Coordinates of C-alpha atoms and ligand atoms in Angstrom, one line a residue:
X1 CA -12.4 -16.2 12.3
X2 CA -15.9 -16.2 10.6
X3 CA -16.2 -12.7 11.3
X4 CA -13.3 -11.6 9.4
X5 CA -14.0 -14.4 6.8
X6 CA -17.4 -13.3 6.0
X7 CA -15.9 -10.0 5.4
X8 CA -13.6 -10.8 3.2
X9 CA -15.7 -12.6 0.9
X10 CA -17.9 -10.2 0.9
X11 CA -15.6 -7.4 -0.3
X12 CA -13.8 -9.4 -2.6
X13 CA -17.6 -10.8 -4.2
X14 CA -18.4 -6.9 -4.1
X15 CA -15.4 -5.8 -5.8
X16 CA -14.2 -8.5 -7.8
X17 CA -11.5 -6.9 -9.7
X18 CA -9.6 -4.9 -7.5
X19 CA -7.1 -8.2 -5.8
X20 CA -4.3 -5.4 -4.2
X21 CA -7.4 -4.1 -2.4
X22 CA -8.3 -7.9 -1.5
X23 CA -4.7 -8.0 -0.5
X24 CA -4.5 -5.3 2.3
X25 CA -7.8 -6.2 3.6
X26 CA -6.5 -9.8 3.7
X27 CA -3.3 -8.6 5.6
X28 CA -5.0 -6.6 7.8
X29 CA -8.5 -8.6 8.7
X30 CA -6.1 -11.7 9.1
X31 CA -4.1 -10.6 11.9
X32 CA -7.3 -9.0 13.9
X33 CA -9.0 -12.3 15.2
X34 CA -7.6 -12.6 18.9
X35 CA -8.7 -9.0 19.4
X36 CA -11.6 -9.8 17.7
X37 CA -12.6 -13.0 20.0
X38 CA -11.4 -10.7 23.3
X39 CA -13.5 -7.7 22.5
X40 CA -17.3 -8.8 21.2
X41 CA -17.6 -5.1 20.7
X42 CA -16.3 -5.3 17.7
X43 CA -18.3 -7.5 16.1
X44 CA -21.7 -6.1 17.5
X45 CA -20.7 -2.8 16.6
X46 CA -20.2 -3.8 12.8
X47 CA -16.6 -2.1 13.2
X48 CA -14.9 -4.1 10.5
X49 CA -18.0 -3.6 7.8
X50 CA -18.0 0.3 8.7
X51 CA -13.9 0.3 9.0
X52 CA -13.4 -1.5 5.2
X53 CA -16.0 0.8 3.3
X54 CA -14.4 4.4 2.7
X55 CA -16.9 7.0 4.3
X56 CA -16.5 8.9 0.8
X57 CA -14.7 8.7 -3.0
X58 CA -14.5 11.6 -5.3
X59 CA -13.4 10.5 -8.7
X60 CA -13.4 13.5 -11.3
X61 CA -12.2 14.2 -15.3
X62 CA -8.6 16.3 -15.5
X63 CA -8.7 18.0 -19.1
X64 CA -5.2 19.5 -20.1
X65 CA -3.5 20.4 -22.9
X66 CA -0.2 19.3 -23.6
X67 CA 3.0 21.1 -25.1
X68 CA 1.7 20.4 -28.8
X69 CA -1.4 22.1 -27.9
X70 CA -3.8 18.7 -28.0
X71 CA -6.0 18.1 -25.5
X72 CA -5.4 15.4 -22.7
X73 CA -7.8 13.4 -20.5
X74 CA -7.1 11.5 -17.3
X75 CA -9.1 10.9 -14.5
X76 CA -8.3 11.7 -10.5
X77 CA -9.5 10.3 -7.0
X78 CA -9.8 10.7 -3.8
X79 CA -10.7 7.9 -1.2
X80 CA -11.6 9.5 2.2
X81 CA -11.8 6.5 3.9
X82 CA -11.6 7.1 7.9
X83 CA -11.6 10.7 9.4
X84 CA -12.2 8.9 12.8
X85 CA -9.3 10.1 15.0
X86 CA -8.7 13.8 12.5
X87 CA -8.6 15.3 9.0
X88 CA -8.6 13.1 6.8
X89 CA -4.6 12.5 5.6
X90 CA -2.6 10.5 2.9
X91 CA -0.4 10.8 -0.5
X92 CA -1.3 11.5 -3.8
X93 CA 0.2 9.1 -6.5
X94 CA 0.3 9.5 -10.2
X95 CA 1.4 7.1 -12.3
X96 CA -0.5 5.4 -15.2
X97 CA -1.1 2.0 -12.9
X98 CA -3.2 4.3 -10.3
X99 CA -6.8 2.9 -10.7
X100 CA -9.6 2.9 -7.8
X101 CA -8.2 -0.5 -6.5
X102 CA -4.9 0.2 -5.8
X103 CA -6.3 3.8 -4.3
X104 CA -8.1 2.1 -1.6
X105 CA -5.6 -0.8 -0.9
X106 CA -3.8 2.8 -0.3
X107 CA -6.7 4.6 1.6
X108 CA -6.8 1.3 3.5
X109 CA -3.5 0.8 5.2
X110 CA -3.0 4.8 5.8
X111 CA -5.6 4.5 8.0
X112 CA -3.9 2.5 10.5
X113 CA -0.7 3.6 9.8
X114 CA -1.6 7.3 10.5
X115 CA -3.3 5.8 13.8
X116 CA 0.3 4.0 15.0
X117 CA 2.1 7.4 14.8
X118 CA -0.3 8.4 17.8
X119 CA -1.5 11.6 16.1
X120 CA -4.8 13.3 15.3
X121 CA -4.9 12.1 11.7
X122 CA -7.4 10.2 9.5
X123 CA -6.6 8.3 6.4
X124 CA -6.7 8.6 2.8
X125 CA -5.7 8.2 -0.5
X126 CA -5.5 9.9 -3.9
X127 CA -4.6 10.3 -7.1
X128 CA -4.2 9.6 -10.9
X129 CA -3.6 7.6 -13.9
X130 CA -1.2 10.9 -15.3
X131 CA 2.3 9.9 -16.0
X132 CA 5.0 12.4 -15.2
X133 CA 7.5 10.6 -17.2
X134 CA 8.7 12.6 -20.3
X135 CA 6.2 15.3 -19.6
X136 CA 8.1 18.8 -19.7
X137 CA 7.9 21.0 -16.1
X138 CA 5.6 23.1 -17.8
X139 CA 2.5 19.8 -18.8
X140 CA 3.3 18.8 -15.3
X141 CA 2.6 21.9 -13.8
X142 CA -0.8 22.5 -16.1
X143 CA -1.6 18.9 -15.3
X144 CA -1.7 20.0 -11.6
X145 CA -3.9 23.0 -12.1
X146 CA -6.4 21.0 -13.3
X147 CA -6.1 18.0 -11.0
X148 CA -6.6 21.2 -8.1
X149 CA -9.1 22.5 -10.0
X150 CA -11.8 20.2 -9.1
X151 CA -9.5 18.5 -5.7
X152 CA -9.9 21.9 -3.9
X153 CA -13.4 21.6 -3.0
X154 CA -13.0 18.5 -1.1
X155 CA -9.8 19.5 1.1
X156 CA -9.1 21.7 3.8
X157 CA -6.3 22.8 6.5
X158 CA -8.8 20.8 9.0
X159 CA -11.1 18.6 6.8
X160 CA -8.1 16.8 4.4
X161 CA -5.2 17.2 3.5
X162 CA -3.1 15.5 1.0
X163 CA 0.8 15.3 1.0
X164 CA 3.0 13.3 -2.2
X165 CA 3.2 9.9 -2.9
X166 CA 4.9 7.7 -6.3
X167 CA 5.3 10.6 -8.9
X168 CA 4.3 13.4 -6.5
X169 CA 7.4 15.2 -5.2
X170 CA 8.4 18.6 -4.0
X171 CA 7.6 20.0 -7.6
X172 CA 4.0 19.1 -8.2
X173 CA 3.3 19.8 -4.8
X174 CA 4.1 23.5 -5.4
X175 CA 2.3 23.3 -8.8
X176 CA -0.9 21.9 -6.8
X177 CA -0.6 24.5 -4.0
X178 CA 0.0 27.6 -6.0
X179 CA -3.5 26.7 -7.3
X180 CA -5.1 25.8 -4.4
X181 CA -4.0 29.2 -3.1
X182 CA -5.2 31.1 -6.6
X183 CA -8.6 29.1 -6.3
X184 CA -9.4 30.1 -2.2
X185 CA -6.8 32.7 -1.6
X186 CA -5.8 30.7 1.4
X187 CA -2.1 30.3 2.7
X188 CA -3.0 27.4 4.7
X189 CA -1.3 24.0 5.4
X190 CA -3.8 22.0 3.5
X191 CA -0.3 20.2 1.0
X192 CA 2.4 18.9 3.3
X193 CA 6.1 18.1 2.1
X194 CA 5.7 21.7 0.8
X195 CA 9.4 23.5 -0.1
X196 CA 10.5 25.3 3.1
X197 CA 10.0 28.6 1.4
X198 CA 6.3 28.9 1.5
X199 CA 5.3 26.6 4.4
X200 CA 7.1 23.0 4.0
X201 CA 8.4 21.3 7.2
X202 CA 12.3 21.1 7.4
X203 CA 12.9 17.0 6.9
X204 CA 9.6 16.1 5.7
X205 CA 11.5 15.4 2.2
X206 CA 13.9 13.1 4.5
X207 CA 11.7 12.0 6.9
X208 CA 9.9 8.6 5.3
X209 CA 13.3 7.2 4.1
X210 CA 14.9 8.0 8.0
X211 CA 12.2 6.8 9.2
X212 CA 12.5 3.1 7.6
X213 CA 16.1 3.2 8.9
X214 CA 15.5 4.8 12.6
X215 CA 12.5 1.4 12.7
X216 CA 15.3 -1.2 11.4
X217 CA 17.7 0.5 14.2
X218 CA 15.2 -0.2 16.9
X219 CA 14.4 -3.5 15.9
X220 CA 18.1 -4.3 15.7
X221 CA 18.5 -3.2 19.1
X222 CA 15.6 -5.2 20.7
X223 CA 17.9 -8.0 19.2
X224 CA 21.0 -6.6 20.8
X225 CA 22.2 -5.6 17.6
X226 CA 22.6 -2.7 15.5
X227 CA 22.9 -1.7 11.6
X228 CA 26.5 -0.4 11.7
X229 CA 28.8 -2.3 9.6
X230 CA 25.6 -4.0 7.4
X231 CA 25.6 -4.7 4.1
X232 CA 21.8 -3.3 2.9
X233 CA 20.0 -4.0 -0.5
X234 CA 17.2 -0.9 -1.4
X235 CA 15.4 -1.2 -3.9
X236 CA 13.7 2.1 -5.8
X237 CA 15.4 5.3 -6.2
X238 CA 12.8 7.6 -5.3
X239 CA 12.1 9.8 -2.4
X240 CA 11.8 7.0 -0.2
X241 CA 14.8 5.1 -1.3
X242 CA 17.2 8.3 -1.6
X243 CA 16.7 9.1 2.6
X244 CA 16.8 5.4 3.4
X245 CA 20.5 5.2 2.0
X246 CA 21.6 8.5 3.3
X247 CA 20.2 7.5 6.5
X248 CA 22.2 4.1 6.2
X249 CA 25.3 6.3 5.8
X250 CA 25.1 7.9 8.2
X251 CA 24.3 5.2 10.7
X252 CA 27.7 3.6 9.1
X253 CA 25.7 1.1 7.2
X254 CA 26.2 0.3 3.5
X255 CA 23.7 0.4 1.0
X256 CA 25.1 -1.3 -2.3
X257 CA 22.0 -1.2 -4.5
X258 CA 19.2 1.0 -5.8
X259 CA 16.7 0.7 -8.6
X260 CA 13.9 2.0 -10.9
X261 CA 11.2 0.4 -13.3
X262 CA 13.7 -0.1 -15.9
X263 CA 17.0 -1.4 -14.3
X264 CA 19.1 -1.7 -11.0
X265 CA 22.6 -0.6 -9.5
X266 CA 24.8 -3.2 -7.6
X267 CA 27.8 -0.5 -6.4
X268 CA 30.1 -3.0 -4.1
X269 CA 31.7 -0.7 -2.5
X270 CA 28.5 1.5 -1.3
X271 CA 26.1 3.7 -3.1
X272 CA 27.6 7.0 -3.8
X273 CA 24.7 9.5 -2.3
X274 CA 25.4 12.4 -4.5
X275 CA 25.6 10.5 -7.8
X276 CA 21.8 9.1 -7.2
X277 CA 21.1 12.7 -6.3
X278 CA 22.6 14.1 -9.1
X279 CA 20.5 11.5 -11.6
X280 CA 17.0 11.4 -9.9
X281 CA 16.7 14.6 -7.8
X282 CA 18.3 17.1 -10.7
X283 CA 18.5 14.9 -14.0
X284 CA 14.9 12.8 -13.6
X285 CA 17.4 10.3 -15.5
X286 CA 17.2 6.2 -15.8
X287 CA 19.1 5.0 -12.9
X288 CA 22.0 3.1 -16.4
X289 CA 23.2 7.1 -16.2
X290 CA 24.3 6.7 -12.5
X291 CA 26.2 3.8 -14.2
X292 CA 28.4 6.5 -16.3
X293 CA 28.3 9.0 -13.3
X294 CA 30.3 5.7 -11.0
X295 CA 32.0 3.1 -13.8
X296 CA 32.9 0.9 -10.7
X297 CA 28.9 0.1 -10.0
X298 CA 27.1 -2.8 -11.9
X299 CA 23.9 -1.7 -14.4
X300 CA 21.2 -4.6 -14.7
X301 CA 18.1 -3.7 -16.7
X302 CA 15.3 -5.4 -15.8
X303 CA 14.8 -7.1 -18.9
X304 CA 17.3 -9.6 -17.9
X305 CA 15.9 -10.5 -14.6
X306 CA 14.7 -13.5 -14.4
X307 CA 10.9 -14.3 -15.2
X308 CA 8.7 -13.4 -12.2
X309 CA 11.5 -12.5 -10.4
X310 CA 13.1 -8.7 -8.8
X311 CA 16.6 -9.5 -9.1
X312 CA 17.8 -6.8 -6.5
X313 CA 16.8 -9.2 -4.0
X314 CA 19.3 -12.0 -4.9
X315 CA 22.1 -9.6 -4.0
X316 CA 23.3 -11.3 -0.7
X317 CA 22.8 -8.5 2.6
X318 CA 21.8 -8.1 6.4
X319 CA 18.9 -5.7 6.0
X320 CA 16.5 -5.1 3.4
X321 CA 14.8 -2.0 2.7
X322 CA 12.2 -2.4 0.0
X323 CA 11.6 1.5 -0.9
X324 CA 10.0 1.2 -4.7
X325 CA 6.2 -0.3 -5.2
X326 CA 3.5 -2.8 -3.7
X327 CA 4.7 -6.3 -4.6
X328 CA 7.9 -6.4 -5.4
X329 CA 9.2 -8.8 -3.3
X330 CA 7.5 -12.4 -3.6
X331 CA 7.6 -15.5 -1.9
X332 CA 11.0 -16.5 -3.7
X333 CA 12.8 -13.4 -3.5
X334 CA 11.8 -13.7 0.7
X335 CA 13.3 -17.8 0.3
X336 CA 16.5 -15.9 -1.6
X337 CA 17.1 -13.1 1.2
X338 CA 16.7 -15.6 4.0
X339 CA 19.1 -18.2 2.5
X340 CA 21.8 -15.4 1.9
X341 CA 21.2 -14.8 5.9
X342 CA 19.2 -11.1 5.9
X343 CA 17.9 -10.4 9.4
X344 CA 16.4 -7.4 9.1
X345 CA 13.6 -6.1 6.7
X346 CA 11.8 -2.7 6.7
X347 CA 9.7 -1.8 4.1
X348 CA 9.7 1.7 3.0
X349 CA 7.2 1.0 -0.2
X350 CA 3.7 0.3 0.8
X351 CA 2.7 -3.4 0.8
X352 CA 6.4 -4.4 -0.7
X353 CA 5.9 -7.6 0.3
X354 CA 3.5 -10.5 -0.3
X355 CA 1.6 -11.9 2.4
X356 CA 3.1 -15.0 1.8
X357 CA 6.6 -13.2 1.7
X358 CA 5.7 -11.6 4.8
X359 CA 4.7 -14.8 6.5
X360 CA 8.0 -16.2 5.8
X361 CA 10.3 -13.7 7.2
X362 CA 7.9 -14.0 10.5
X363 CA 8.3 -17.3 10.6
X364 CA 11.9 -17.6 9.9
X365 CA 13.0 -14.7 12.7
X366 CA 13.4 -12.0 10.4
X367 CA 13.1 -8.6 12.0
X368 CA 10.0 -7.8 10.0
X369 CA 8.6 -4.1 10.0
X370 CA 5.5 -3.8 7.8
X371 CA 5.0 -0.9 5.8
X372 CA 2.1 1.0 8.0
X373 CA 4.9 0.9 10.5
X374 CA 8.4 1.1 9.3
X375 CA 7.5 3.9 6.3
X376 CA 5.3 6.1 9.0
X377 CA 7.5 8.8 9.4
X378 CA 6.2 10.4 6.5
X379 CA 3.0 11.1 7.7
X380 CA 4.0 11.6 10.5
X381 CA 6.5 14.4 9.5
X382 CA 3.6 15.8 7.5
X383 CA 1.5 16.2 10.7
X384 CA 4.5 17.8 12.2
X385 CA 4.2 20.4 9.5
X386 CA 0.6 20.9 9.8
X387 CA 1.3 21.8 13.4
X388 CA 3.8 24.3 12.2
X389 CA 1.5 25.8 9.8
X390 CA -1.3 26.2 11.9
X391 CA 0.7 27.7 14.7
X392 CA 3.1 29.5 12.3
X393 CA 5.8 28.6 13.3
X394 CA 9.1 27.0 11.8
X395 CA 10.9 24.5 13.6
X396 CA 14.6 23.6 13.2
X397 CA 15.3 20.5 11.1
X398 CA 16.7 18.8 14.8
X399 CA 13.5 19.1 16.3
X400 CA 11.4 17.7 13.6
X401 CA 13.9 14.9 13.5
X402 CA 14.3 14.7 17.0
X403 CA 10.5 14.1 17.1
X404 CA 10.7 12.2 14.0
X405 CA 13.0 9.5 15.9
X406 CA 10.9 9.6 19.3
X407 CA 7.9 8.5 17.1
X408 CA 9.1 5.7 15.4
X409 CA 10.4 4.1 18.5
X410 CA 6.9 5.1 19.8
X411 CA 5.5 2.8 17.0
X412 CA 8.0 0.5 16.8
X413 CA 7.2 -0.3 21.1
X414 CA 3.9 -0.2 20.2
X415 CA 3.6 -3.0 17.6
X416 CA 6.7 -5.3 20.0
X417 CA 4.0 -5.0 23.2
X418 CA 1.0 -5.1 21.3
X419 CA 2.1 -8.6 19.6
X420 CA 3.7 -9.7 23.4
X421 CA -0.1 -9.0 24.3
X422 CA -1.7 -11.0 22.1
X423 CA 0.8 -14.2 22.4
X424 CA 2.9 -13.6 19.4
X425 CA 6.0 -11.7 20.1
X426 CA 8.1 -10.3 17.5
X427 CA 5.3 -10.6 15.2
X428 CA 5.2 -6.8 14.4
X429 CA 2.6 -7.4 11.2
X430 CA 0.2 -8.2 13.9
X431 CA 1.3 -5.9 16.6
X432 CA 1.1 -3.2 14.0
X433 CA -2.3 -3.7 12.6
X434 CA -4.1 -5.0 16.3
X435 CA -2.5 -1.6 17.7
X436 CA -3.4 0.7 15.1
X437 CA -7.0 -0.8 14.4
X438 CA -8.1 -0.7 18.3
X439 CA -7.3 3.1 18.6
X440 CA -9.8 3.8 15.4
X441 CA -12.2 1.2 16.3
X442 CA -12.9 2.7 19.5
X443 CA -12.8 6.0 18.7
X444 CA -15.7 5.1 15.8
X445 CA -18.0 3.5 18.4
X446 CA -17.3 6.5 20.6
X447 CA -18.5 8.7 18.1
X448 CA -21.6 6.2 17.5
X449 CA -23.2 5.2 13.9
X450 CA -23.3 8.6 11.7
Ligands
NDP501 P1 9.0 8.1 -6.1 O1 8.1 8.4 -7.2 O2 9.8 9.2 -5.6 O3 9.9 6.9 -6.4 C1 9.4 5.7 -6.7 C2 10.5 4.7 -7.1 O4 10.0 3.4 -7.3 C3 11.1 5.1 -8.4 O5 12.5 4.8 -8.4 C4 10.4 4.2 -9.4 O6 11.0 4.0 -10.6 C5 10.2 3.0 -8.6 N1 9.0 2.3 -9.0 C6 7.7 2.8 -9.0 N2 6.9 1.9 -9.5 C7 7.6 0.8 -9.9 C8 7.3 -0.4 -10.5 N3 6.0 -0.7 -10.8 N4 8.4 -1.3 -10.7 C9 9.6 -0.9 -10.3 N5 10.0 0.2 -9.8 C10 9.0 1.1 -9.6 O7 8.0 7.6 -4.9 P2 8.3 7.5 -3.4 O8 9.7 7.2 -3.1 O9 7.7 8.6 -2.7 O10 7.4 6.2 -3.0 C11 8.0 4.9 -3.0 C12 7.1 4.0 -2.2 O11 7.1 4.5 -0.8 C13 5.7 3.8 -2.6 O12 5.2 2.5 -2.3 C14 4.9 4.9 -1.7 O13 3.6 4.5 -1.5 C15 5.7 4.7 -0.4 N6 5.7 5.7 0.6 C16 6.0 7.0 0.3 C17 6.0 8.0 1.2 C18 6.5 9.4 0.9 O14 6.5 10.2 1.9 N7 6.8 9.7 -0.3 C19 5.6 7.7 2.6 C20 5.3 6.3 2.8 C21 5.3 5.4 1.9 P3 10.7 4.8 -12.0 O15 11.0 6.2 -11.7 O16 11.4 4.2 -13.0 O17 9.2 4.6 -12.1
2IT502 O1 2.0 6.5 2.1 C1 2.3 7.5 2.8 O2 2.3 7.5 4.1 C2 2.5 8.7 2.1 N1 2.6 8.7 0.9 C3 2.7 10.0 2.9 C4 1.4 10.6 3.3 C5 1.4 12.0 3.9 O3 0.3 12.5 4.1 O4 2.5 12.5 4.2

């Protein structure tokens, strides 16, 4: 436990204002010290100074000029953090929160996420402080030009390659590839989640939000149970959150909630797919107009939450699906969902939960799927593409989700006989991050110190 202590003091002394980045090292480090006290290699290799420090960040001005013809400056990134087991691979986000801090607590867990889906990929992170709210199509798309115009030389079909993240969707990923292509007149697969048109995998656009609810499946069934017939409480209504309720749907669950930053839907009698579509997919609308699309669903904004509190966890379920931002669901909200009898929790967001929050569901017996392994189908769908690009090929939108649903029970037996292994079964935190650490770990000290 020194080890990782002395780390961890280290970084956060180094980096004293970045506490999200704190946070995933915290979550990470703190599950690692019976493989740590098994394995002295680790140590005497300096694996976990080398592991936390990202092996490159490009951080570059984006000039623009916006629809009234003034000029705009923001600033983009890119962590490269591991490119140990492949090319290195990870979202972009934009959204005026994104600062180098939350990019790295980003970079961070991608890295062992992306080494739990048991493909050739490395991890990374990217993007910027741009806000896509209320900017017309035609700012977002000059706002990706420029954001390519300096990202381009740092990427690559087999050297990095970026996919979408909070505010990156199928639309700016065209933007940003049409440029990319203009700039090195490649047609390569260096953007995944791509449209299908020029490139994209069928079910990437699906594949993180299935994903969370094919992990929740298997660790209902390792309790003899199953999600048909559960009340479920999401929360966002993004890309994430949209595939995790059809996905629910269709597995006869019911989803009765969604949200955004400004309010949320309680819809008793199940969240109507099309309507949510219909607002966030074709309207980019606050989630009070789904209210007006279905008059039978309940609008809260969150100004009347209570203080300190995300009140979409107080509505009483079986399963939880956390599908919006890092930290949404605290200590209390975790004491709420327990008390109202959820069993089941699978975190589509990254780092949803607290570590304390996280702790708790553990400890009560809550099926508990971190993030780097309930939300990995994403990335792991977007590998799927890059082998369809590089081989050009296009497969059906059954056999990406066929392989889709053979990975995350992959992961999911992974993190259950990882946790067995090291004495703590059903701890899937810990299975998760011993199993995807070991794989990079040894690969780095295969590859010696360079
Ligand atoms: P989107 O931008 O499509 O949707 C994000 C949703 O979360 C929106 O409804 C947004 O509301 C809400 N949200 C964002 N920030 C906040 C906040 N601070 N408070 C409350 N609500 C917020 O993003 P995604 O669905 O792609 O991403 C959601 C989460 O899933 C993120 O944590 C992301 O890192 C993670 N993830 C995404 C993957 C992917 O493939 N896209 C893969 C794996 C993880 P509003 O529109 O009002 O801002
Ligand atoms: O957090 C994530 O795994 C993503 N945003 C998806 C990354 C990817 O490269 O598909």
């Amino acid at each position: 436990m020194e080890y990782v202590q002395s780390v961890v003091d280290f970084l956060k002394n180094k980096y004293p204002s970045d506490p999200v980045f704190h946070q995933a090292i915290q979550e990470v480090l703190g599950t690692l010290q019976p493989l740590l006290a098994r394995e002295p290699k680790y140590a005497a290799n300096k694996i976990l100074e080398r592991i936390t420090e990202p092996e490159r960040i490009i951080s570059f001005r984006v000039e623009w000029v916006d629809d009234k013809g003034e000029i705009q400056v923001n600033r983009g990134y890119r962590v490269q953090y591991n490119s140990a087991l492949g090319p290195y691979k990870g979202g972009l986000r934009f959204h005026p929160s994104v600062n180098l801090g939350i990019l790295k607590f980003l970079g961070f867990e991608q890295i062992f996420k992306n080494s739990l889906t048991g493909l050739a990929i490395g991890g990374a992170k990217g993007g910027s402080d741009f806000d896509p709210k209320g900017k017309s199509d035609k700012e977002v798309m000059r706002f990706c030009q420029a954001f390519m115009n300096e990202l381009y030389r740092h990427i690559g079909a087999t050297i990095d390659v970026p996919a979408g993240d909070i505010g990156v969707g199928g639309r700016e990923i065209g933007y940003l590839y049409g440029q990319y292509k203009k700039l090195t007149r490649l047609f390569d697969g260096v953007l995944t989640g791509k449209n299908p048109l020029f490139g994209g995998s069928l079910a990437r656009k699906e594949a993180t939000g299935f994903g969370v609810v094919y992990f929740a499946q298997n660790m209902m069934q390792s309790a003899g149970n199953s999600l048909e017939g559960k009340t479920c409480v999401v929360s966002g209504a993004g890309n994430v959150a949209i595939y995790c309720v059809d996905k629910l749907h269709q597995l006869g669950a019911k989803p009765v909630t969604v949200s955004d930053s400004r309010g949320m839907i309680h819809h008793a009698s199940g969240i109507n797919l099309e309507a949510l579509q219909q607002v966030k997919e074709v309207e980019r609308a606050p989630l009070s107009r789904y209210a007006e699309l279905c008059p039978d669903a309940k609008y809260t904004p969150a100004s009347e939450y209570p203080a300190g509190r995300n009140a979409i966890w107080s509505v009483p379920c079986d399963a939880a699906f956390p599908c919006a931002t890092q930290n949404e669901l605290n200590l209390e909200d975790a004491k709420t969902l327990i008390s109202n009898g959820c069993r089941c929790v699978s975190e589509g967001a990254n780092m949803p939960a607290t570590l304390d929050a996280a702790h708790a569901f553990i400890e009560a017996g809550v099926l508990y799927g971190p993030a780097k392994a309930a939300n990995a189908g994403g990335v792991a769908t977007s590998q799927l593409e890059m082998a369809q690009n590089a081989s050009m090929q296009k497969w059906t939108f059954a056999t990406v989700d066929n392989q889709l649903k053979q990975i995350m029970a992959n992961i999911h037996k992974a993190a259950d006989e990882t946790a067995k292994e090291f004495g703590q079964p059903g701890n899937l935190l810990m299975g998760a991050n011993i199993a995807g650490f070991r794989k990079v770990a040894d690969a780095m000290i295969e590859q010696g110190v360079c």
